mmCIF file of C-alpha atoms in Angstrom:
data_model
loop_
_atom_site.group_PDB
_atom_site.id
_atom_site.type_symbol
_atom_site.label_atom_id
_atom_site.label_comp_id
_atom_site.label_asym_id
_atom_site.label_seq_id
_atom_site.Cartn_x
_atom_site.Cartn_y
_atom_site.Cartn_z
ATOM 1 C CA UNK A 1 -53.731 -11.474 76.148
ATOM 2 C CA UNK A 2 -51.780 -8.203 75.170
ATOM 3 C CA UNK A 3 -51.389 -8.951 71.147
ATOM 4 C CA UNK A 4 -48.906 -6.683 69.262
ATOM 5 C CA UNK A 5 -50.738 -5.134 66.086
ATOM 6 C CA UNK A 6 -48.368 -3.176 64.245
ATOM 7 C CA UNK A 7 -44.701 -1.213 64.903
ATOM 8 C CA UNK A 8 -43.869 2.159 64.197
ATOM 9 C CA UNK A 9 -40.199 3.206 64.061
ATOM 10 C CA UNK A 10 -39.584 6.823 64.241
ATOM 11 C CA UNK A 11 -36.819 9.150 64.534
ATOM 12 C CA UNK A 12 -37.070 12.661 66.237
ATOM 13 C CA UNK A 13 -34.651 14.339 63.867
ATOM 14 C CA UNK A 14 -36.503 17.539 62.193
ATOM 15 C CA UNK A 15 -37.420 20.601 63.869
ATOM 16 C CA UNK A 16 -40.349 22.398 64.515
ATOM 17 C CA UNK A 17 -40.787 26.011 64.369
ATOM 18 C CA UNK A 18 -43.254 26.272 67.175
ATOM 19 C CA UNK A 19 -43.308 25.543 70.994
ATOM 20 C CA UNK A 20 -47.020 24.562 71.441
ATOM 21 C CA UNK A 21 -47.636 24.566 75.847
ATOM 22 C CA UNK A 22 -48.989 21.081 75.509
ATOM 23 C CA UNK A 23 -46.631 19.579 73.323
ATOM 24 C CA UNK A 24 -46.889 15.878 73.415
ATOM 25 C CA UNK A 25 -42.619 15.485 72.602
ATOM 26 C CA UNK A 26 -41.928 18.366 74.815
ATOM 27 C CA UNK A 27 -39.840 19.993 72.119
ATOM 28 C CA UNK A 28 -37.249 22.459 73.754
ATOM 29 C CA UNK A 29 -35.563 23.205 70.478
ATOM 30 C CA UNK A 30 -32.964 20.027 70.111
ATOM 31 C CA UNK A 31 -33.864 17.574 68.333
ATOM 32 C CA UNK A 32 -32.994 13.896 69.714
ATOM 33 C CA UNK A 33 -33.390 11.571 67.012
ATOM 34 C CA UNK A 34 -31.208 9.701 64.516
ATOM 35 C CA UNK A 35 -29.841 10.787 61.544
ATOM 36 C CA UNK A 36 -32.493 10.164 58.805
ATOM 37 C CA UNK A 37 -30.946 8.688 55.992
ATOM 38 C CA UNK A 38 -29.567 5.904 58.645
ATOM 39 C CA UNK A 39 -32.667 5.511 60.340
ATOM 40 C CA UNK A 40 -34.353 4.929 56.623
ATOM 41 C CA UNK A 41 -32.030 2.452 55.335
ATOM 42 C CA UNK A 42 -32.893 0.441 58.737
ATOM 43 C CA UNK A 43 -37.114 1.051 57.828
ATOM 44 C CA UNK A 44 -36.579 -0.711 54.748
ATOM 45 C CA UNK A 45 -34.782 -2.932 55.817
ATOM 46 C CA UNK A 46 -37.136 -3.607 58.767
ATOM 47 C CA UNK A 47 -40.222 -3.133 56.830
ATOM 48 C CA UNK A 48 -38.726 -6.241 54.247
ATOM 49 C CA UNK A 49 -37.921 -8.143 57.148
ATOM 50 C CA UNK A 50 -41.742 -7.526 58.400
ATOM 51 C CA UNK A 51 -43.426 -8.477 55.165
ATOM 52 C CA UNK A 52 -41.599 -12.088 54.590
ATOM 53 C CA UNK A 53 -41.366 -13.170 58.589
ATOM 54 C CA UNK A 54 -44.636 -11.119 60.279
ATOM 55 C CA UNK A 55 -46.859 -10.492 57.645
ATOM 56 C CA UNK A 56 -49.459 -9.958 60.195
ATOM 57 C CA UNK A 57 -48.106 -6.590 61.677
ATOM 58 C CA UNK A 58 -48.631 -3.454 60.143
ATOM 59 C CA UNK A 59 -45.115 -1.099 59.666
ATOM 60 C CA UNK A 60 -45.247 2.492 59.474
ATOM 61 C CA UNK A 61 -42.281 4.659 59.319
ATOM 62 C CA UNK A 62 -41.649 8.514 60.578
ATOM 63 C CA UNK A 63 -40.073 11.575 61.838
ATOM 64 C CA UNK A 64 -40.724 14.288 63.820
ATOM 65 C CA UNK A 65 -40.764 17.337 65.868
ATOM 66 C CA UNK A 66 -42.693 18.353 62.396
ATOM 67 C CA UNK A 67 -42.941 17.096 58.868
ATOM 68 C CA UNK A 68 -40.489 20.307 57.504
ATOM 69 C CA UNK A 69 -38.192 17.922 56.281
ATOM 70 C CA UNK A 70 -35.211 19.069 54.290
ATOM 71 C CA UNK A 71 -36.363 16.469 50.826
ATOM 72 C CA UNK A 72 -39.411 15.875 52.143
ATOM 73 C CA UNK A 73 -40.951 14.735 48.729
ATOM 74 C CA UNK A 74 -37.980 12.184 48.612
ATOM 75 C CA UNK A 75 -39.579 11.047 51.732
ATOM 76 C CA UNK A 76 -43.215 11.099 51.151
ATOM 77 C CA UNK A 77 -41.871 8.811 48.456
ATOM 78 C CA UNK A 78 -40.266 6.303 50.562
ATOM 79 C CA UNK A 79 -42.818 6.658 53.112
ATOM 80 C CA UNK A 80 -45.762 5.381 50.381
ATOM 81 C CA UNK A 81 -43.281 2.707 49.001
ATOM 82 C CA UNK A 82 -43.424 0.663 52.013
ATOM 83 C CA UNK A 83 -47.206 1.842 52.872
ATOM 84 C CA UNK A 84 -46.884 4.201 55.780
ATOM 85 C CA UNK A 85 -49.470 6.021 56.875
ATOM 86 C CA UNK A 86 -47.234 9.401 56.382
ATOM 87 C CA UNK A 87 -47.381 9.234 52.582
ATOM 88 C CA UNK A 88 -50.896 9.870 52.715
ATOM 89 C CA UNK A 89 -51.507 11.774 55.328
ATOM 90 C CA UNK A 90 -49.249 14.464 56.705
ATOM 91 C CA UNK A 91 -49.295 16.831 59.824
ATOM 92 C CA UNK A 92 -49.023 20.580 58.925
ATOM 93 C CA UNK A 93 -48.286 21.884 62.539
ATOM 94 C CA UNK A 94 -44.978 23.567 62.853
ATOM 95 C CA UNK A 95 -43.745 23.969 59.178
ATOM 96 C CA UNK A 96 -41.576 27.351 58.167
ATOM 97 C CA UNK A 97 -43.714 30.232 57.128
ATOM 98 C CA UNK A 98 -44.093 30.039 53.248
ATOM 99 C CA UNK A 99 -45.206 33.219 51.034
ATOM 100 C CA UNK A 100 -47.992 32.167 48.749
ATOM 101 C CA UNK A 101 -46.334 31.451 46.000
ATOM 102 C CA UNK A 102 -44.231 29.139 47.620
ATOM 103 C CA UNK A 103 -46.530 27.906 49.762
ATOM 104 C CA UNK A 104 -49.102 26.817 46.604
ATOM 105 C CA UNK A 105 -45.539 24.863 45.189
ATOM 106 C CA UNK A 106 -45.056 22.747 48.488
ATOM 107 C CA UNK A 107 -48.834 22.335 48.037
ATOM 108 C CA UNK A 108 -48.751 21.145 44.306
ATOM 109 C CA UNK A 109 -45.772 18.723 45.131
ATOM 110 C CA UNK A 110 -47.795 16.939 47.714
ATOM 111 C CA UNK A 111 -50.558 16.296 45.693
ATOM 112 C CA UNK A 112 -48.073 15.130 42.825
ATOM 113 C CA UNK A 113 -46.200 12.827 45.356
ATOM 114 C CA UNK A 114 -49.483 10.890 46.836
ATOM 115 C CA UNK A 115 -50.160 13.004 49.682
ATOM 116 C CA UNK A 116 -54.016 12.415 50.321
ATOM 117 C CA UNK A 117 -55.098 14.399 53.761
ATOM 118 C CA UNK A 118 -53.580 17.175 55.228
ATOM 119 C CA UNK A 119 -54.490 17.818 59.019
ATOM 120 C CA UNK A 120 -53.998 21.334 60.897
ATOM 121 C CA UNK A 121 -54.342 22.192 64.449
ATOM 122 C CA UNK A 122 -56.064 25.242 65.730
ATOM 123 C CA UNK A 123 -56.040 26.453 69.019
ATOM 124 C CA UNK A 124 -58.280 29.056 69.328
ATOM 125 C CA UNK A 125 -58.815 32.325 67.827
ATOM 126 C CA UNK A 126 -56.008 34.222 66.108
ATOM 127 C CA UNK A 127 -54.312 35.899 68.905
ATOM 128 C CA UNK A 128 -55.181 32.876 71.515
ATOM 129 C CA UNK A 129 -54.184 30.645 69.244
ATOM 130 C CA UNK A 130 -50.318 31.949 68.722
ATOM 131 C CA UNK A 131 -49.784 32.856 72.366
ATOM 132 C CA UNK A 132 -50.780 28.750 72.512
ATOM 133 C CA UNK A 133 -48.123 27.824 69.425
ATOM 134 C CA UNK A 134 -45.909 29.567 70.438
ATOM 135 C CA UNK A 135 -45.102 32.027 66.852
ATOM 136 C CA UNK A 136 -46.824 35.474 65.777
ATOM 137 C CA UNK A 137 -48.642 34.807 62.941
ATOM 138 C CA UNK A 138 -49.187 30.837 63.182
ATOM 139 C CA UNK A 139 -52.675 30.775 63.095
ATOM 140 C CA UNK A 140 -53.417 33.132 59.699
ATOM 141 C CA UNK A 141 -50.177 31.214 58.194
ATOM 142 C CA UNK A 142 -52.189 27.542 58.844
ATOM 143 C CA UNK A 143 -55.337 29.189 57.576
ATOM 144 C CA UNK A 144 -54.046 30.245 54.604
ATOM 145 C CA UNK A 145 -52.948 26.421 53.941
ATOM 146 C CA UNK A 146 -56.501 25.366 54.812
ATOM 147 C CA UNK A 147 -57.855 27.436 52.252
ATOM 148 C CA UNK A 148 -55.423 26.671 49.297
ATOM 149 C CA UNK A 149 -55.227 22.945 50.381
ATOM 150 C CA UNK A 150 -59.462 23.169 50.446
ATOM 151 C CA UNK A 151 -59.156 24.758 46.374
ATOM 152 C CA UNK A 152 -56.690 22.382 45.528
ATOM 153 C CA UNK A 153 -58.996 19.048 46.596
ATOM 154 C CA UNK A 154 -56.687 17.763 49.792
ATOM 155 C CA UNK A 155 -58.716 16.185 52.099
ATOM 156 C CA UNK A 156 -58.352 19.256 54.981
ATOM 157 C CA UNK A 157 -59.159 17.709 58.614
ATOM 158 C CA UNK A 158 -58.377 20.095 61.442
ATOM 159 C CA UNK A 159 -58.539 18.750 65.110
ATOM 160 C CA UNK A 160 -59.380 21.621 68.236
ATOM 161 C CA UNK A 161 -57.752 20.831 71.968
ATOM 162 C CA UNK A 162 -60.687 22.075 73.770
ATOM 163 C CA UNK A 163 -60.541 23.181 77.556
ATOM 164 C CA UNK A 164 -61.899 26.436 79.830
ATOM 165 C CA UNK A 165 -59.923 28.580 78.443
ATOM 166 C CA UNK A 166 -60.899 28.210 74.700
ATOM 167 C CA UNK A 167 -64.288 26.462 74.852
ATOM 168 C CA UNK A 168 -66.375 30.085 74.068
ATOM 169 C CA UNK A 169 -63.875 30.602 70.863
ATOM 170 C CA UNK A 170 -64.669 27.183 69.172
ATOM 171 C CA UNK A 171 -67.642 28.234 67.374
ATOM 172 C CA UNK A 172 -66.067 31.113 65.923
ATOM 173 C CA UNK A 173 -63.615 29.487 65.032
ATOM 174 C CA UNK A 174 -64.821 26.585 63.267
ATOM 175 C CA UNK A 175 -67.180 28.897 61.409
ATOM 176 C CA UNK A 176 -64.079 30.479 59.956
ATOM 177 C CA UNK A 177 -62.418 26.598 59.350
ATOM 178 C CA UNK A 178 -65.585 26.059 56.883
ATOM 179 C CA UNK A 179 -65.032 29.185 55.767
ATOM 180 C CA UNK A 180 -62.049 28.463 54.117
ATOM 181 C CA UNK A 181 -62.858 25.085 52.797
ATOM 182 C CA UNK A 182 -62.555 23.142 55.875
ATOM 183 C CA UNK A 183 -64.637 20.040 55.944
ATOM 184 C CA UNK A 184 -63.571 17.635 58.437
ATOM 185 C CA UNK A 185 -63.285 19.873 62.173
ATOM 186 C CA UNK A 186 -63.500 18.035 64.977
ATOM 187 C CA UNK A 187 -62.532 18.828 69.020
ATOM 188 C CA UNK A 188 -60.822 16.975 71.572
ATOM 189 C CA UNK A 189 -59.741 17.019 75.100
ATOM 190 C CA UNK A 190 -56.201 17.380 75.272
ATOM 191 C CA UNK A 191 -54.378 14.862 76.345
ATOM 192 C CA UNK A 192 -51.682 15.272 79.698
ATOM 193 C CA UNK A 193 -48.942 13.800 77.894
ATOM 194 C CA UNK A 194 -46.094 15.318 78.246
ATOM 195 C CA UNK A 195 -46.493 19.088 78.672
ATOM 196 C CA UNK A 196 -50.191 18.692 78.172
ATOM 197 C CA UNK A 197 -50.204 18.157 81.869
ATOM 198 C CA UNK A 198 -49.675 21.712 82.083
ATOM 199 C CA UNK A 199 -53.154 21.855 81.088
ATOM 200 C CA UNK A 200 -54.605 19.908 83.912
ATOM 201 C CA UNK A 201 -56.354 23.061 85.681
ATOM 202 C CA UNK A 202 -58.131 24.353 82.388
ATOM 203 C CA UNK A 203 -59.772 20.607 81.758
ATOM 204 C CA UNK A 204 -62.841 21.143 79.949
ATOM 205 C CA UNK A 205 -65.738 19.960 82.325
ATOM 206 C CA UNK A 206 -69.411 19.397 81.859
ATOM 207 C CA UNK A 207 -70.623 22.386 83.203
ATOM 208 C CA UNK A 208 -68.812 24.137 79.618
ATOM 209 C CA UNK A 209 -70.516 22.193 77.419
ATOM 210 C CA UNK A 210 -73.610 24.571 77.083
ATOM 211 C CA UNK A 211 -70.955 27.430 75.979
ATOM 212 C CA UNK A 212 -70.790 25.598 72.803
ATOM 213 C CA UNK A 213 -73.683 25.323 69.872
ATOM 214 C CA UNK A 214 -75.132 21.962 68.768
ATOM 215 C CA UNK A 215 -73.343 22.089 66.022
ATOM 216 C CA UNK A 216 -69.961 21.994 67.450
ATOM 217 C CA UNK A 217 -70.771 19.799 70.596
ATOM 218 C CA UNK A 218 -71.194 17.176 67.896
ATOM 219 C CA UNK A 219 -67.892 17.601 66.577
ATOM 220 C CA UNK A 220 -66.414 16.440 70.197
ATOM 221 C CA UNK A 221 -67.293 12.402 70.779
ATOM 222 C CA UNK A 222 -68.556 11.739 73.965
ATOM 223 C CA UNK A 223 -68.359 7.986 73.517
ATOM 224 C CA UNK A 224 -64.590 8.413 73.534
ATOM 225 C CA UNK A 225 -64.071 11.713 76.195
ATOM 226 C CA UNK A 226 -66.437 10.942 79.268
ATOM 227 C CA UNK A 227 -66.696 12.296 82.663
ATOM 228 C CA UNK A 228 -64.643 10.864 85.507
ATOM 229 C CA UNK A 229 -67.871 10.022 87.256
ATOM 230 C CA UNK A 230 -68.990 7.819 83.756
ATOM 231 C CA UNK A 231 -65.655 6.175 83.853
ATOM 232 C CA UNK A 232 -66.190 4.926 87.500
ATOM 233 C CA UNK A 233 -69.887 4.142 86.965
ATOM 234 C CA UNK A 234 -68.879 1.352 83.909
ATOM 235 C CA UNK A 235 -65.472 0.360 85.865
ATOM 236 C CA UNK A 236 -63.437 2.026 83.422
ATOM 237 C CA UNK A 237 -64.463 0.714 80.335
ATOM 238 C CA UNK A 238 -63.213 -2.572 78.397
ATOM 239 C CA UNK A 239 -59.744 -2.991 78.854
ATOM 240 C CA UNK A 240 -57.156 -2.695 75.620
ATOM 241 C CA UNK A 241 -56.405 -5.728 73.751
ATOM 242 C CA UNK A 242 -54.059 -4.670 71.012
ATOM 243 C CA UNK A 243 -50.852 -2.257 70.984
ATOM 244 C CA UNK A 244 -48.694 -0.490 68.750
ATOM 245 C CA UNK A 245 -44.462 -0.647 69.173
ATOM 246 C CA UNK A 246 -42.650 2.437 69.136
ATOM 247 C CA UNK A 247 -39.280 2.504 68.204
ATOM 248 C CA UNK A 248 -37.730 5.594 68.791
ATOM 249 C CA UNK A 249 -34.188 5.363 67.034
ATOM 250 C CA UNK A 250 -31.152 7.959 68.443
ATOM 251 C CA UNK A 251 -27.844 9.249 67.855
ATOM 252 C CA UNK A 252 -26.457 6.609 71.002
ATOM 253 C CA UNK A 253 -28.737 3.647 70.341
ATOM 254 C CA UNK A 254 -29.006 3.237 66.532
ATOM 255 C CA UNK A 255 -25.770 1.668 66.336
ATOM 256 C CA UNK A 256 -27.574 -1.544 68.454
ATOM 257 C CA UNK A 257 -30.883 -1.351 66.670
ATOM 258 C CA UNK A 258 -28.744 -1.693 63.117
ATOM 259 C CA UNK A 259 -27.072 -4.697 64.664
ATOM 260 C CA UNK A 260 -29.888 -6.446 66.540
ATOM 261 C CA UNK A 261 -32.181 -9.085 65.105
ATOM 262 C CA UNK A 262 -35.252 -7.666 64.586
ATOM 263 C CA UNK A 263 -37.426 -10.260 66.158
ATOM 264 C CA UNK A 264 -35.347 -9.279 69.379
ATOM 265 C CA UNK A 265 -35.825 -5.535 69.078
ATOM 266 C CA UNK A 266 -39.886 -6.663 68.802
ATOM 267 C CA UNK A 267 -39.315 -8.939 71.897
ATOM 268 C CA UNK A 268 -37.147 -5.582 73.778
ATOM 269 C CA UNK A 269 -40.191 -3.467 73.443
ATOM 270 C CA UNK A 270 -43.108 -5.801 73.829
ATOM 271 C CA UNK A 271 -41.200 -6.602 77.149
ATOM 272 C CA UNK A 272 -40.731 -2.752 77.828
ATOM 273 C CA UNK A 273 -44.302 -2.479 77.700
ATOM 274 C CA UNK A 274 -45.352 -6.018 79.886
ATOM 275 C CA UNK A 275 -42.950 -4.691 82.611
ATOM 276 C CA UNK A 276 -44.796 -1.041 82.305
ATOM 277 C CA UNK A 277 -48.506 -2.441 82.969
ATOM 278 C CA UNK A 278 -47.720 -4.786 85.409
ATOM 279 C CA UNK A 279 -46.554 -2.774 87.665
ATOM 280 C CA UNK A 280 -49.661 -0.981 88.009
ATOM 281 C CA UNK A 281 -53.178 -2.468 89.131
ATOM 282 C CA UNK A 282 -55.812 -2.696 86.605
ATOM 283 C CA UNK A 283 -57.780 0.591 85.303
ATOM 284 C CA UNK A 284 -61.193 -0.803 87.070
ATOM 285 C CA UNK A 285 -58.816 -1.398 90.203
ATOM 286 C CA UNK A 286 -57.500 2.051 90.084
ATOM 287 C CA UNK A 287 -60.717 3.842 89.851
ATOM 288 C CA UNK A 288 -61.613 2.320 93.084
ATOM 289 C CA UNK A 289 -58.710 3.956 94.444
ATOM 290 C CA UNK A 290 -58.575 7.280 93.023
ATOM 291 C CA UNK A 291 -61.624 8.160 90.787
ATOM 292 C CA UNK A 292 -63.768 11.327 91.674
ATOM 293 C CA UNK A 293 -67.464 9.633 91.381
ATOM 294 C CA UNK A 294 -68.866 12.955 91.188
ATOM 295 C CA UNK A 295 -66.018 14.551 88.576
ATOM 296 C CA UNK A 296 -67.172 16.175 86.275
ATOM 297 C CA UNK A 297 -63.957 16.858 84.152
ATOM 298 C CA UNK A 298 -63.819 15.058 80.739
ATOM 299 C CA UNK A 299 -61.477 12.468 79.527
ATOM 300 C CA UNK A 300 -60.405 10.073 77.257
ATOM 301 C CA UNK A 301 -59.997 6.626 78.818
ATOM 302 C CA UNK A 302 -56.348 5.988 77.528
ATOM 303 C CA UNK A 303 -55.753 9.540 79.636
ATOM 304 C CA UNK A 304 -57.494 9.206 83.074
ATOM 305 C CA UNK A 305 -56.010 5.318 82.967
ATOM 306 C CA UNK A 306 -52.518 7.620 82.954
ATOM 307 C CA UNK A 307 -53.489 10.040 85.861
ATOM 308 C CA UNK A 308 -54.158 7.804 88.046
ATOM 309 C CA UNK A 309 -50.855 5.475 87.341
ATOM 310 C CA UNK A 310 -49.625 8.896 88.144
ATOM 311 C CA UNK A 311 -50.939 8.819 91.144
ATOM 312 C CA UNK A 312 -50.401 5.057 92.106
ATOM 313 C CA UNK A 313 -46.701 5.898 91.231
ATOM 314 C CA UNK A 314 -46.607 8.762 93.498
ATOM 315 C CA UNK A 315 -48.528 6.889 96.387
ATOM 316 C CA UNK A 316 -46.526 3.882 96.270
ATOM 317 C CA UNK A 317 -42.784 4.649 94.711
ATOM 318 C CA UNK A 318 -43.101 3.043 91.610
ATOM 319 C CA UNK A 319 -40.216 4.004 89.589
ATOM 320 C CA UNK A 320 -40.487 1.914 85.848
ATOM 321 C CA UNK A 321 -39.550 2.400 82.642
ATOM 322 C CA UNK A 322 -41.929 4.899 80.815
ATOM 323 C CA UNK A 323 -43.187 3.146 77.502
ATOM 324 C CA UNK A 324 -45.834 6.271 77.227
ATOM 325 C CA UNK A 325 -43.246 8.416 76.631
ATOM 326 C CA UNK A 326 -43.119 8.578 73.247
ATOM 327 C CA UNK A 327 -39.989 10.602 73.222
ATOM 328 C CA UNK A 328 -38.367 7.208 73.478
ATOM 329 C CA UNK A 329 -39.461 3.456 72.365
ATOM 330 C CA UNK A 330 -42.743 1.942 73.927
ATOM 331 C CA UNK A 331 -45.972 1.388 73.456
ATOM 332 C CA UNK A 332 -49.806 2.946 72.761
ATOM 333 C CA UNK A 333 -52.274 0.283 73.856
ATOM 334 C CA UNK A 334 -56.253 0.498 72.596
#
């Protein structure tokens, strides 16, 4: 049984100055959400709501394409009134360039305002790395942060999207992380998630592993990114059990969500994401179908489960609502 574990109602309202090639949102340079002030008056109103009728869910609150909001200590503070995550823990991908002076002000508020963590994302090497983002002069821009975020006692955690193309810069690059102060680096395989898909044919296989050191291979979990031949060989793993709601509020639907009971916009989404996984068979079932038992590329479960409804959809004409999209409402199951 599919039990709902927390909601998160965001709106897509604040731009981002770069245009990363496997951006999760697919930013194109128009933002799509719903005016924020609105959209916070209806948090705390939800979040209230939340606390006296579902104590049991958890409620976090935010905005995107990046966290270079306009009063964004105004909304750190909201954010760690109601306890979402984002008042302790903000994304620094994307924000406006900042000289230093400025940029150890922003800093200083943060701290003063609650902000606990501060996590960066590094592509590669300098040059690799802003061909990747997008914007000249990303990556020494994010390093400075690192290292004045390290001085100033911020938790600094920086995550690295690892495939073919990268793999021989990582330990270079995490060598100049620690460098500055870095103490939390850890790599991933990149999701296909929106335009990560455009990633597909650099996927990160076994056969790269030995380009990295010890060291960093240990920053990359191999409990949670496995070969497609390991995924087949246990079935696919246990199957989720819990989700998180995504409510993704808009200029044109706003309007309803502000009107609507909010037991009913719960009972929209959860439905949204029944009629998603139903039409699909089961991961194990799936694997059957379409799994490589000799594939050596790396994934994470949640993303090979995706592929291959890809592939089922393709195969048999499925056309359903996407709840993985999380341009719009739906759902992340674990």
């Amino acid at each position: 049984m599919m039990e709902t574990k927390s909601v998160m109602l965001q709106t897509l309202c604040v731009p981002c100055a770069c245009r990363c090639r496997y951006c999760l949102l697919r930013w194109d340079g128009k933002t799509v959400g719903a005016d924020y002030d609105r959209s916070q008056r209806l948090a705390e109103r939800f979040y209230t709501w939340i606390r006296q009728e579902r104590p049991e869910l958890k409620f976090n609150f935010s905005f995107g394409y990046s966290m270079e909001h306009p009063r964004l200590l105004d909304a750190i503070d909201f954010m760690n009134r109601i306890g979402s995550v984002s008042g302790k823990f903000l994304q620094c991908d994307g924000l406006a360039f900042r000289e230093e002076g400025e940029m150890k002000d922003r800093l200083a508020g943060l701290k003063d305002h609650g902000v606990e963590e501060l996590n960066f994302t590094f592509y590669g090497t300098e040059a690799y790395h802003d061909r990747f983002a997008g914007r000249k002069g990303d990556h020494a821009h994010l390093l400075r942060m690192v290292s004045h975020a390290a001085q100033m006692e911020f938790i600094v955690s920086v995550i690295i999207p690892l495939t073919q193309e990268n793999v021989g810069q990582a330990d270079e690059l995490i060598d100049v992380l620690e460098a500055h102060g870095a103490k939390d680096v850890r790599l991933f395989i990149p999701h296909r998630e929106g335009r990560g898909v455009s990633l597909e044919s650099v996927r990160l296989s076994l056969d790269d592993l030995p380009r990295l050191s010890e060291s960093a291979k240990a920053k990359l979990n191999r409990k949670v990114y496995q070969t497609e031949a390991e995924w087949c060989k246990i079935g696919g793993g246990d199957p989720e059990q819990s989700r998180t709601l995504i409510i993704s509020l808009t200029e044109e639907n706003i309007e309803r969500f502000v009107q609507t009971p909010f037991s009913e916009i719960i009972a929209e989404v959860e439905a949204l994401d029944d009629a998603y996984y139903a039409a699909f068979p089961s991961f194990k079932e799936l694997l059957d179908r379409y799994g490589d038992k000799a594939g050596d590329k790396l994934y994470s479960r949640r993303d090979l489960f995706h592929r291959c409804r890809q592939q089922y959809a393709r195969e048999f004409g499925i056309e359903v609502y996407d709840v993985t999209d999380e341009r719009q409402s739906g759902s992340r199951r674990y």
